[in-house]
Amino acid sequence: MRTFSPLLLFLLVNTAVVAAGAPTVAWMWSGAVTPQSARVTVKIVGEGTPPLLLETDGEAPRTFEVAVRRPAEVGAAVLAYELAPLRPDTRYRYTVAGSTGRFRSHPVGPASFTIALGSCAQTGSEHPVFGTIARHEPLLFLHTGDLHYEDIAENSVDVFRRAYGRALGSAAQTLLFRSTAVNYNWDDHDFGPNNSDRTSPSREASRAAYREMVPHYPFASESGAIYHAFTIGRVRFLVTDTRSERDPPQVPAGPERTLLGREQKAWLKRELLAARDRDALVVWVNSVPWIGADTGSENEDRWTGFTHERAELSAFIEQNGIHHLCVLSGDAHMVAIDDGTNNRYGPGGRPLFPVFHAAALDRKGSVKGGPYSHGAFGGPGQFGLMRVIDTGGPEIRVEWSGRTHEDVELVRYSFTRPVRGTGR
């Protein structure tokens, strides 16, 4: 694996100098990547709507015009570019108004790849953890929430725009967000106030700002919730919205109390069934802790406050023979792994699926839930790596590694799953 100094990496992803008076890039990032397409979202300061130049080895450069232009504050706009067609499993470089970023299109069929994951960074964090993640050159950075800590309780898209700008304008985060594609899913502090739910006063503004500022995959719902799915090789990722549909603490415990909402829960079940006989592995991106004892309190800001729904989903997974599932989570300021030993919420009481937590990018350490078979390590400057090894054989291998910003491994775990489906 090649390594770069932070300064050299910054120069690689942001090399050009723009002329005085020309539009300049405040921030940009890429996402919604497939084998054939991608999206880039850019904030431009100045007049005009500059085109995007896309380059890769073996192809003539191509120019893409702005697909959507939304006014931001005075003298600025947020621009969205739709890039297609692309070649699968290909490294691309894009340039807008002299600023450059990179991403790699997704492979088709059996493929090995690495994703990085993490959550919980103070607004505008300049922590070195972002540079460490970038040096691993992941195919994707999976941000599982708390991109900022503004705790916005005002129903104002402008307030959210400024919060996104402070996070995405960070030099340290720029190193990462311009060197790899990002899939971002919110948690409480970046969705609304601390421990927020569907009653958040800023719910509608938060949803609107996400659609505007984030290069996102198509949503599975028209309701405004941001849950969605995507595929890399023979791996299906299901990303749930664990904030904007959840019931508040005032709703008493019982079968009707929900963290996901009825529509999203039904979608999750459909996706799990569809993937059971089609995809080699299913990764559920569930931002909040799943494992933990029932405390009898509805004030728990995780699945321990929604134990009826957790039992319902566990029974569904167990009874439908969904054995190739794993979960990636954030929220808790720790790196933690459970191999399924402590995940026994189905009616059979058998171990279900492994769980991997990766946080906090720069917040102080804390441990939630558990116990975890491989331990929990609270602390700042932490992230996770997930390596998928799929050579087209009868099984797929997954390797998890929880790491510090100094790239010291805290915990590791690997597992294999037989391939039942043929993929997409």
Short mmCIF file of C-alpha atoms in Angstrom, two decimals:
data_model
loop_
_atom_site.label_atom_id
_atom_site.label_comp_id
_atom_site.label_asym_id
_atom_site.label_seq_id
_atom_site.Cartn_x
_atom_site.Cartn_y
_atom_site.Cartn_z
CA MET A 1 0.00 0.00 0.00
CA ARG A 2 1.34 3.41 -0.97
CA THR A 3 1.73 6.01 1.78
CA PHE A 4 1.65 9.80 1.53
CA SER A 5 2.49 12.57 3.95
CA PRO A 6 -0.54 14.72 4.86
CA LEU A 7 0.94 17.67 2.98
CA LEU A 8 1.59 15.65 -0.17
CA LEU A 9 -1.87 14.10 -0.04
CA PHE A 10 -3.44 17.54 0.30
CA LEU A 11 -1.49 18.70 -2.74
CA LEU A 12 -2.59 15.63 -4.69
CA VAL A 13 -6.29 16.27 -4.05
CA ASN A 14 -6.26 20.05 -4.27
CA THR A 15 -3.60 21.09 -6.72
CA ALA A 16 -4.81 23.87 -8.93
CA VAL A 17 -4.77 27.62 -8.38
CA VAL A 18 -7.68 29.64 -9.68
CA ALA A 19 -7.45 33.11 -11.13
CA ALA A 20 -8.51 36.08 -9.07
CA GLY A 21 -12.23 36.73 -9.46
CA ALA A 22 -13.03 33.24 -10.75
CA PRO A 23 -15.40 30.97 -8.83
CA THR A 24 -13.67 28.93 -6.13
CA VAL A 25 -14.56 25.72 -4.34
CA ALA A 26 -15.39 25.97 -0.63
CA TRP A 27 -15.85 22.20 -0.31
CA MET A 28 -16.73 19.16 -2.38
CA TRP A 29 -17.26 15.45 -1.98
CA SER A 30 -18.34 12.45 -4.05
CA GLY A 31 -20.79 9.66 -3.34
CA ALA A 32 -23.67 7.52 -4.67
CA VAL A 33 -21.08 5.50 -6.55
CA THR A 34 -22.09 2.48 -8.65
CA PRO A 35 -20.17 0.58 -11.34
CA GLN A 36 -21.57 2.98 -13.95
CA SER A 37 -22.19 6.29 -12.16
CA ALA A 38 -21.35 8.68 -9.33
CA ARG A 39 -22.40 12.05 -7.92
CA VAL A 40 -20.29 15.02 -6.90
CA THR A 41 -21.63 17.87 -4.74
CA VAL A 42 -19.70 21.15 -4.61
CA LYS A 43 -20.11 24.49 -2.90
CA ILE A 44 -18.95 27.30 -5.18
CA VAL A 45 -18.15 30.81 -4.01
CA GLY A 46 -18.39 33.40 -6.77
CA GLU A 47 -20.34 33.78 -10.00
CA GLY A 48 -21.00 31.11 -12.59
CA THR A 49 -21.58 27.38 -12.75
CA PRO A 50 -18.27 25.83 -13.79
CA PRO A 51 -18.27 22.43 -15.51
CA LEU A 52 -16.69 19.32 -14.04
CA LEU A 53 -13.76 17.71 -15.85
CA LEU A 54 -13.55 13.92 -15.41
CA GLU A 55 -10.36 12.01 -16.20
CA THR A 56 -9.04 8.46 -16.01
CA ASP A 57 -6.24 6.51 -17.63
CA GLY A 58 -6.99 5.25 -21.09
CA GLU A 59 -9.89 7.64 -21.72
CA ALA A 60 -10.16 11.11 -23.17
CA PRO A 61 -11.20 13.70 -20.54
CA ARG A 62 -14.93 14.38 -20.38
CA THR A 63 -16.82 17.48 -19.34
CA PHE A 64 -20.04 17.40 -17.30
CA GLU A 65 -22.31 20.36 -16.81
CA VAL A 66 -24.13 21.08 -13.55
CA ALA A 67 -27.21 18.90 -13.07
CA VAL A 68 -28.68 20.89 -10.16
CA ARG A 69 -27.79 24.38 -8.88
CA ARG A 70 -29.15 25.54 -5.52
CA PRO A 71 -28.47 29.01 -4.12
CA ALA A 72 -26.68 29.03 -0.78
CA GLU A 73 -25.76 32.22 1.04
CA VAL A 74 -25.17 35.42 -0.95
CA GLY A 75 -22.49 34.89 -3.58
CA ALA A 76 -22.42 31.10 -3.25
CA ALA A 77 -24.23 28.04 -4.60
CA VAL A 78 -24.31 24.29 -4.11
CA LEU A 79 -23.83 22.41 -7.38
CA ALA A 80 -24.58 18.75 -8.08
CA TYR A 81 -23.02 16.80 -10.95
CA GLU A 82 -24.24 13.43 -12.23
CA LEU A 83 -21.39 11.40 -13.73
CA ALA A 84 -22.30 8.62 -16.18
CA PRO A 85 -21.47 6.40 -17.91
CA LEU A 86 -18.42 5.15 -16.01
CA ARG A 87 -16.31 2.01 -16.30
CA PRO A 88 -16.57 -0.45 -13.38
CA ASP A 89 -13.72 -0.69 -10.89
CA THR A 90 -11.90 2.34 -12.30
CA ARG A 91 -10.09 5.21 -10.59
CA TYR A 92 -11.38 8.64 -11.61
CA ARG A 93 -10.14 12.18 -11.01
CA TYR A 94 -12.56 15.11 -11.17
CA THR A 95 -11.82 18.84 -11.23
CA VAL A 96 -14.17 21.77 -10.60
CA ALA A 97 -12.96 25.38 -10.71
CA GLY A 98 -9.37 24.25 -10.19
CA SER A 99 -10.03 21.92 -7.21
CA THR A 100 -9.54 18.19 -7.64
CA GLY A 101 -10.97 15.07 -6.04
CA ARG A 102 -10.87 11.32 -6.61
CA PHE A 103 -13.08 8.25 -6.34
CA ARG A 104 -13.15 4.70 -7.67
CA SER A 105 -16.22 3.21 -9.35
CA HIS A 106 -17.55 0.00 -7.86
CA PRO A 107 -16.68 -3.47 -9.16
CA VAL A 108 -19.18 -5.90 -10.67
CA GLY A 109 -19.44 -9.48 -9.47
CA PRO A 110 -16.92 -11.14 -7.13
CA ALA A 111 -14.45 -8.52 -5.89
CA SER A 112 -12.19 -7.79 -2.94
CA PHE A 113 -12.18 -4.29 -1.47
CA THR A 114 -11.71 -2.25 1.71
CA ILE A 115 -14.05 0.27 3.27
CA ALA A 116 -13.28 2.53 6.23
CA LEU A 117 -15.86 3.53 8.81
CA GLY A 118 -16.12 6.00 11.64
CA SER A 119 -18.34 8.56 13.33
CA CYS A 120 -18.48 11.37 15.87
CA ALA A 121 -16.25 14.34 15.04
CA GLN A 122 -16.44 17.79 16.59
CA THR A 123 -17.65 20.39 14.08
CA GLY A 124 -14.79 21.27 11.75
CA SER A 125 -12.41 18.78 13.38
CA GLU A 126 -8.78 18.91 12.25
CA HIS A 127 -7.87 15.61 13.94
CA PRO A 128 -5.10 13.59 12.22
CA VAL A 129 -7.37 10.52 12.12
CA PHE A 130 -8.78 11.69 8.78
CA GLY A 131 -5.35 11.62 7.19
CA THR A 132 -4.68 8.16 8.60
CA ILE A 133 -7.90 6.84 7.07
CA ALA A 134 -7.04 8.43 3.72
CA ARG A 135 -3.65 6.71 3.65
CA HIS A 136 -5.39 3.33 3.64
CA GLU A 137 -6.97 4.32 0.29
CA PRO A 138 -10.38 2.72 0.98
CA LEU A 139 -12.89 2.26 -1.79
CA LEU A 140 -15.43 4.03 0.43
CA PHE A 141 -15.55 5.94 3.70
CA LEU A 142 -18.71 5.03 5.57
CA HIS A 143 -19.57 7.91 7.92
CA THR A 144 -22.09 6.57 10.43
CA GLY A 145 -23.16 9.83 12.02
CA ASP A 146 -22.36 12.98 13.97
CA LEU A 147 -20.58 14.71 11.11
CA HIS A 148 -20.93 17.80 13.29
CA TYR A 149 -22.06 18.58 16.84
CA GLU A 150 -24.26 21.61 16.27
CA ASP A 151 -27.34 20.05 17.96
CA ILE A 152 -29.60 22.20 15.80
CA ALA A 153 -33.08 22.76 17.22
CA GLU A 154 -34.11 25.42 14.70
CA ASN A 155 -36.09 24.48 11.59
CA SER A 156 -33.75 26.37 9.26
CA VAL A 157 -32.01 24.91 6.22
CA ASP A 158 -29.55 27.82 6.34
CA VAL A 159 -28.37 26.79 9.81
CA PHE A 160 -27.75 23.25 8.57
CA ARG A 161 -25.93 24.58 5.50
CA ARG A 162 -23.51 26.45 7.73
CA ALA A 163 -22.95 23.36 9.87
CA TYR A 164 -22.15 21.25 6.81
CA GLY A 165 -19.83 23.97 5.57
CA ARG A 166 -17.83 24.04 8.81
CA ALA A 167 -17.38 20.27 8.70
CA LEU A 168 -16.61 19.91 5.00
CA GLY A 169 -14.36 22.98 4.96
CA SER A 170 -11.92 21.44 7.44
CA ALA A 171 -8.47 20.93 5.90
CA ALA A 172 -8.02 17.56 7.64
CA GLN A 173 -11.40 16.26 6.48
CA THR A 174 -10.77 17.60 2.99
CA LEU A 175 -7.83 15.18 2.75
CA LEU A 176 -10.23 12.29 3.17
CA PHE A 177 -13.40 13.54 1.50
CA ARG A 178 -11.58 14.49 -1.71
CA SER A 179 -9.58 11.27 -1.93
CA THR A 180 -12.43 8.75 -1.65
CA ALA A 181 -16.17 8.53 -2.04
CA VAL A 182 -18.31 8.93 1.09
CA ASN A 183 -21.56 7.36 2.22
CA TYR A 184 -22.88 9.48 5.07
CA ASN A 185 -25.69 8.65 7.48
CA TRP A 186 -26.65 10.97 10.32
CA ASP A 187 -27.04 10.31 14.04
CA ASP A 188 -28.46 12.64 16.70
CA HIS A 189 -26.08 15.62 16.93
CA ASP A 190 -26.09 16.25 13.16
CA PHE A 191 -29.79 15.42 12.69
CA GLY A 192 -31.11 17.59 15.51
CA PRO A 193 -30.59 18.11 19.24
CA ASN A 194 -28.85 15.55 21.44
CA ASN A 195 -30.80 12.26 21.60
CA SER A 196 -33.14 13.55 18.90
CA ASP A 197 -36.06 11.62 17.38
CA ARG A 198 -38.97 12.23 14.98
CA THR A 199 -40.26 15.07 17.18
CA SER A 200 -37.11 17.14 16.61
CA PRO A 201 -38.08 20.76 15.82
CA SER A 202 -35.49 20.78 13.04
CA ARG A 203 -36.58 17.51 11.41
CA GLU A 204 -37.80 18.91 8.09
CA ALA A 205 -34.88 21.32 7.67
CA SER A 206 -32.44 18.52 8.44
CA ARG A 207 -33.97 16.28 5.80
CA ALA A 208 -34.01 19.08 3.22
CA ALA A 209 -30.38 20.03 3.91
CA TYR A 210 -29.23 16.42 3.57
CA ARG A 211 -30.81 16.17 0.12
CA GLU A 212 -29.12 19.38 -0.93
CA MET A 213 -25.65 18.97 0.56
CA VAL A 214 -24.95 15.21 0.39
CA PRO A 215 -24.15 13.21 -2.77
CA HIS A 216 -26.55 10.43 -1.81
CA TYR A 217 -28.03 7.27 -3.27
CA PRO A 218 -31.74 7.22 -4.14
CA PHE A 219 -33.85 6.94 -1.01
CA ALA A 220 -36.17 4.00 -0.49
CA SER A 221 -38.95 6.27 0.75
CA GLU A 222 -40.62 9.46 -0.38
CA SER A 223 -41.50 10.34 3.22
CA GLY A 224 -38.27 12.24 3.85
CA ALA A 225 -36.36 9.56 5.77
CA ILE A 226 -32.89 8.88 4.36
CA TYR A 227 -32.67 5.07 4.44
CA HIS A 228 -31.21 3.51 1.29
CA ALA A 229 -29.23 0.59 -0.10
CA PHE A 230 -26.31 0.02 -2.46
CA THR A 231 -24.15 -2.85 -3.70
CA ILE A 232 -20.39 -3.35 -4.01
CA GLY A 233 -19.47 -6.53 -5.85
CA ARG A 234 -21.55 -9.25 -4.19
CA VAL A 235 -22.09 -7.32 -0.95
CA ARG A 236 -25.36 -5.51 -0.23
CA PHE A 237 -25.31 -2.53 2.16
CA LEU A 238 -28.55 -1.53 3.92
CA VAL A 239 -28.31 1.91 5.53
CA THR A 240 -31.07 2.72 8.01
CA ASP A 241 -32.22 6.08 9.37
CA THR A 242 -32.31 5.54 13.14
CA ARG A 243 -33.30 9.13 14.01
CA SER A 244 -35.97 10.79 11.92
CA GLU A 245 -38.62 8.04 12.31
CA ARG A 246 -38.00 6.92 15.92
CA ASP A 247 -40.57 7.36 18.64
CA PRO A 248 -39.84 9.77 21.50
CA PRO A 249 -39.44 8.56 25.10
CA GLN A 250 -43.06 9.50 25.84
CA VAL A 251 -44.26 6.53 23.77
CA PRO A 252 -44.45 3.64 26.25
CA ALA A 253 -42.64 0.33 25.80
CA GLY A 254 -44.55 -2.24 23.80
CA PRO A 255 -44.90 -3.81 20.35
CA GLU A 256 -45.93 -0.49 18.77
CA ARG A 257 -42.92 1.50 20.00
CA THR A 258 -40.50 1.86 17.07
CA LEU A 259 -37.03 3.12 16.35
CA LEU A 260 -37.29 2.62 12.58
CA GLY A 261 -40.93 3.43 11.86
CA ARG A 262 -43.31 0.94 10.23
CA GLU A 263 -42.45 1.80 6.62
CA GLN A 264 -38.69 1.59 7.11
CA LYS A 265 -38.93 -1.63 9.11
CA ALA A 266 -40.99 -3.26 6.35
CA TRP A 267 -38.40 -2.12 3.79
CA LEU A 268 -35.56 -3.57 5.89
CA LYS A 269 -37.33 -6.93 6.09
CA ARG A 270 -37.95 -6.97 2.32
CA GLU A 271 -34.32 -6.17 1.63
CA LEU A 272 -33.08 -8.88 3.99
CA LEU A 273 -35.28 -11.48 2.32
CA ALA A 274 -34.30 -10.41 -1.18
CA ALA A 275 -30.61 -10.50 -0.29
CA ARG A 276 -30.80 -13.88 1.44
CA ASP A 277 -30.62 -15.87 -1.81
CA ARG A 278 -28.98 -13.25 -4.01
CA ASP A 279 -26.02 -11.58 -2.27
CA ALA A 280 -22.94 -13.17 -0.72
CA LEU A 281 -23.02 -10.83 2.29
CA VAL A 282 -25.41 -8.26 3.74
CA VAL A 283 -24.07 -5.33 5.78
CA TRP A 284 -26.64 -3.49 7.88
CA VAL A 285 -25.41 0.02 8.68
CA ASN A 286 -27.23 0.68 11.95
CA SER A 287 -25.79 3.76 13.61
CA VAL A 288 -26.73 3.09 17.26
CA PRO A 289 -25.73 0.23 19.61
CA TRP A 290 -27.67 -3.00 19.13
CA ILE A 291 -26.28 -5.13 21.97
CA GLY A 292 -27.19 -4.37 25.58
CA ALA A 293 -29.41 -5.41 28.45
CA ASP A 294 -33.00 -4.21 28.75
CA THR A 295 -32.94 -1.51 31.43
CA GLY A 296 -36.70 -0.97 31.37
CA SER A 297 -36.20 2.67 30.35
CA GLU A 298 -37.61 4.28 27.21
CA ASN A 299 -35.00 7.03 27.59
CA GLU A 300 -32.23 4.78 26.27
CA ASP A 301 -30.75 6.34 23.14
CA ARG A 302 -30.13 2.97 21.51
CA TRP A 303 -31.82 -0.38 20.84
CA THR A 304 -32.03 -1.13 24.57
CA GLY A 305 -34.89 1.40 24.63
CA PHE A 306 -36.67 -0.50 21.83
CA THR A 307 -36.40 -4.09 22.99
CA HIS A 308 -39.74 -5.25 21.54
CA GLU A 309 -38.72 -4.11 18.07
CA ARG A 310 -35.23 -5.59 18.52
CA ALA A 311 -36.81 -8.94 19.42
CA GLU A 312 -39.14 -8.70 16.42
CA LEU A 313 -36.26 -8.11 13.99
CA SER A 314 -34.16 -10.81 15.65
CA ALA A 315 -37.00 -13.33 15.28
CA PHE A 316 -37.41 -12.37 11.63
CA ILE A 317 -33.69 -12.85 10.95
CA GLU A 318 -33.55 -16.15 12.83
CA GLN A 319 -36.74 -17.67 11.44
CA ASN A 320 -35.93 -16.74 7.84
CA GLY A 321 -32.44 -18.24 7.93
CA ILE A 322 -30.58 -14.98 7.24
CA HIS A 323 -27.11 -16.17 8.19
CA HIS A 324 -24.90 -13.89 6.07
CA LEU A 325 -25.65 -10.62 7.89
CA CYS A 326 -23.31 -8.37 9.85
CA VAL A 327 -23.80 -4.93 11.40
CA LEU A 328 -21.66 -1.76 11.36
CA SER A 329 -22.39 0.92 13.96
CA GLY A 330 -21.20 4.24 15.35
CA ASP A 331 -22.63 6.59 18.00
CA ALA A 332 -20.81 5.03 20.98
CA HIS A 333 -17.33 6.56 21.28
CA MET A 334 -15.52 3.26 21.11
CA VAL A 335 -14.12 0.54 18.92
CA ALA A 336 -15.90 -2.71 19.83
CA ILE A 337 -16.56 -6.09 18.22
CA ASP A 338 -18.93 -8.89 19.09
CA ASP A 339 -18.83 -12.13 17.12
CA GLY A 340 -22.50 -12.84 17.87
CA THR A 341 -21.90 -14.40 21.27
CA ASN A 342 -23.86 -11.65 23.03
CA ASN A 343 -26.38 -11.09 20.24
CA ARG A 344 -29.09 -13.58 21.25
CA TYR A 345 -32.39 -11.71 20.99
CA GLY A 346 -34.28 -14.20 18.80
CA PRO A 347 -36.71 -16.80 20.17
CA GLY A 348 -34.14 -19.59 19.77
CA GLY A 349 -31.58 -17.78 21.90
CA ARG A 350 -28.83 -18.58 19.40
CA PRO A 351 -26.04 -16.19 18.36
CA LEU A 352 -27.24 -14.08 15.45
CA PHE A 353 -24.84 -11.78 13.58
CA PRO A 354 -21.50 -10.10 14.39
CA VAL A 355 -21.40 -6.38 15.25
CA PHE A 356 -18.60 -3.85 14.70
CA HIS A 357 -18.57 -0.38 16.29
CA ALA A 358 -16.09 2.26 15.10
CA ALA A 359 -15.85 5.67 16.83
CA ALA A 360 -15.00 8.25 17.91
CA LEU A 361 -13.14 10.15 15.22
CA ASP A 362 -12.21 12.87 17.70
CA ARG A 363 -14.67 12.90 20.61
CA LYS A 364 -13.82 11.71 24.12
CA GLY A 365 -14.20 8.00 24.76
CA SER A 366 -17.29 6.23 26.11
CA VAL A 367 -18.62 2.68 26.11
CA LYS A 368 -22.28 1.84 25.48
CA GLY A 369 -24.08 -1.46 25.49
CA GLY A 370 -22.33 -4.79 25.49
CA PRO A 371 -20.77 -6.94 26.62
CA TYR A 372 -18.71 -7.43 23.47
CA SER A 373 -16.91 -10.73 22.87
CA HIS A 374 -13.72 -9.05 21.62
CA GLY A 375 -13.83 -6.08 23.98
CA ALA A 376 -14.68 -2.38 23.81
CA PHE A 377 -12.05 0.35 23.61
CA GLY A 378 -13.26 3.86 24.34
CA GLY A 379 -11.31 6.80 23.08
CA PRO A 380 -10.88 9.53 20.50
CA GLY A 381 -9.01 9.27 17.20
CA GLN A 382 -10.40 5.84 16.29
CA PHE A 383 -11.82 4.24 13.14
CA GLY A 384 -12.50 0.87 11.57
CA LEU A 385 -11.48 -1.00 8.44
CA MET A 386 -13.56 -3.70 6.81
CA ARG A 387 -11.79 -5.85 4.25
CA VAL A 388 -13.95 -8.04 2.00
CA ILE A 389 -12.14 -10.90 0.27
CA ASP A 390 -14.25 -12.41 -2.51
CA THR A 391 -12.37 -14.31 -5.22
CA GLY A 392 -15.46 -15.89 -6.71
CA GLY A 393 -15.18 -19.10 -4.73
CA PRO A 394 -17.76 -20.82 -2.53
CA GLU A 395 -17.25 -18.48 0.45
CA ILE A 396 -16.60 -14.84 1.22
CA ARG A 397 -14.21 -13.68 3.94
CA VAL A 398 -14.54 -10.52 6.04
CA GLU A 399 -11.76 -8.99 8.14
CA TRP A 400 -12.50 -6.26 10.70
CA SER A 401 -9.84 -4.07 12.28
CA GLY A 402 -10.39 -1.34 14.89
CA ARG A 403 -7.56 1.19 14.83
CA THR A 404 -6.22 4.42 16.33
CA HIS A 405 -5.19 7.57 14.48
CA GLU A 406 -1.60 6.37 14.88
CA ASP A 407 -2.68 3.28 12.89
CA VAL A 408 -2.26 0.97 15.87
CA GLU A 409 -4.64 -1.98 15.79
CA LEU A 410 -6.82 -2.27 18.91
CA VAL A 411 -8.93 -5.26 17.96
CA ARG A 412 -9.45 -7.59 15.02
CA TYR A 413 -11.94 -10.26 14.01
CA SER A 414 -12.52 -12.24 10.83
CA PHE A 415 -15.24 -14.59 9.64
CA THR A 416 -16.34 -16.40 6.51
CA ARG A 417 -19.77 -17.01 5.05
CA PRO A 418 -20.78 -19.52 2.36
CA VAL A 419 -22.02 -17.95 -0.85
CA ARG A 420 -25.65 -18.88 -1.47
CA GLY A 421 -26.64 -16.31 -4.05
CA THR A 422 -25.22 -15.50 -7.45
CA GLY A 423 -25.07 -11.74 -6.87
CA ARG A 424 -26.47 -9.06 -9.15
#
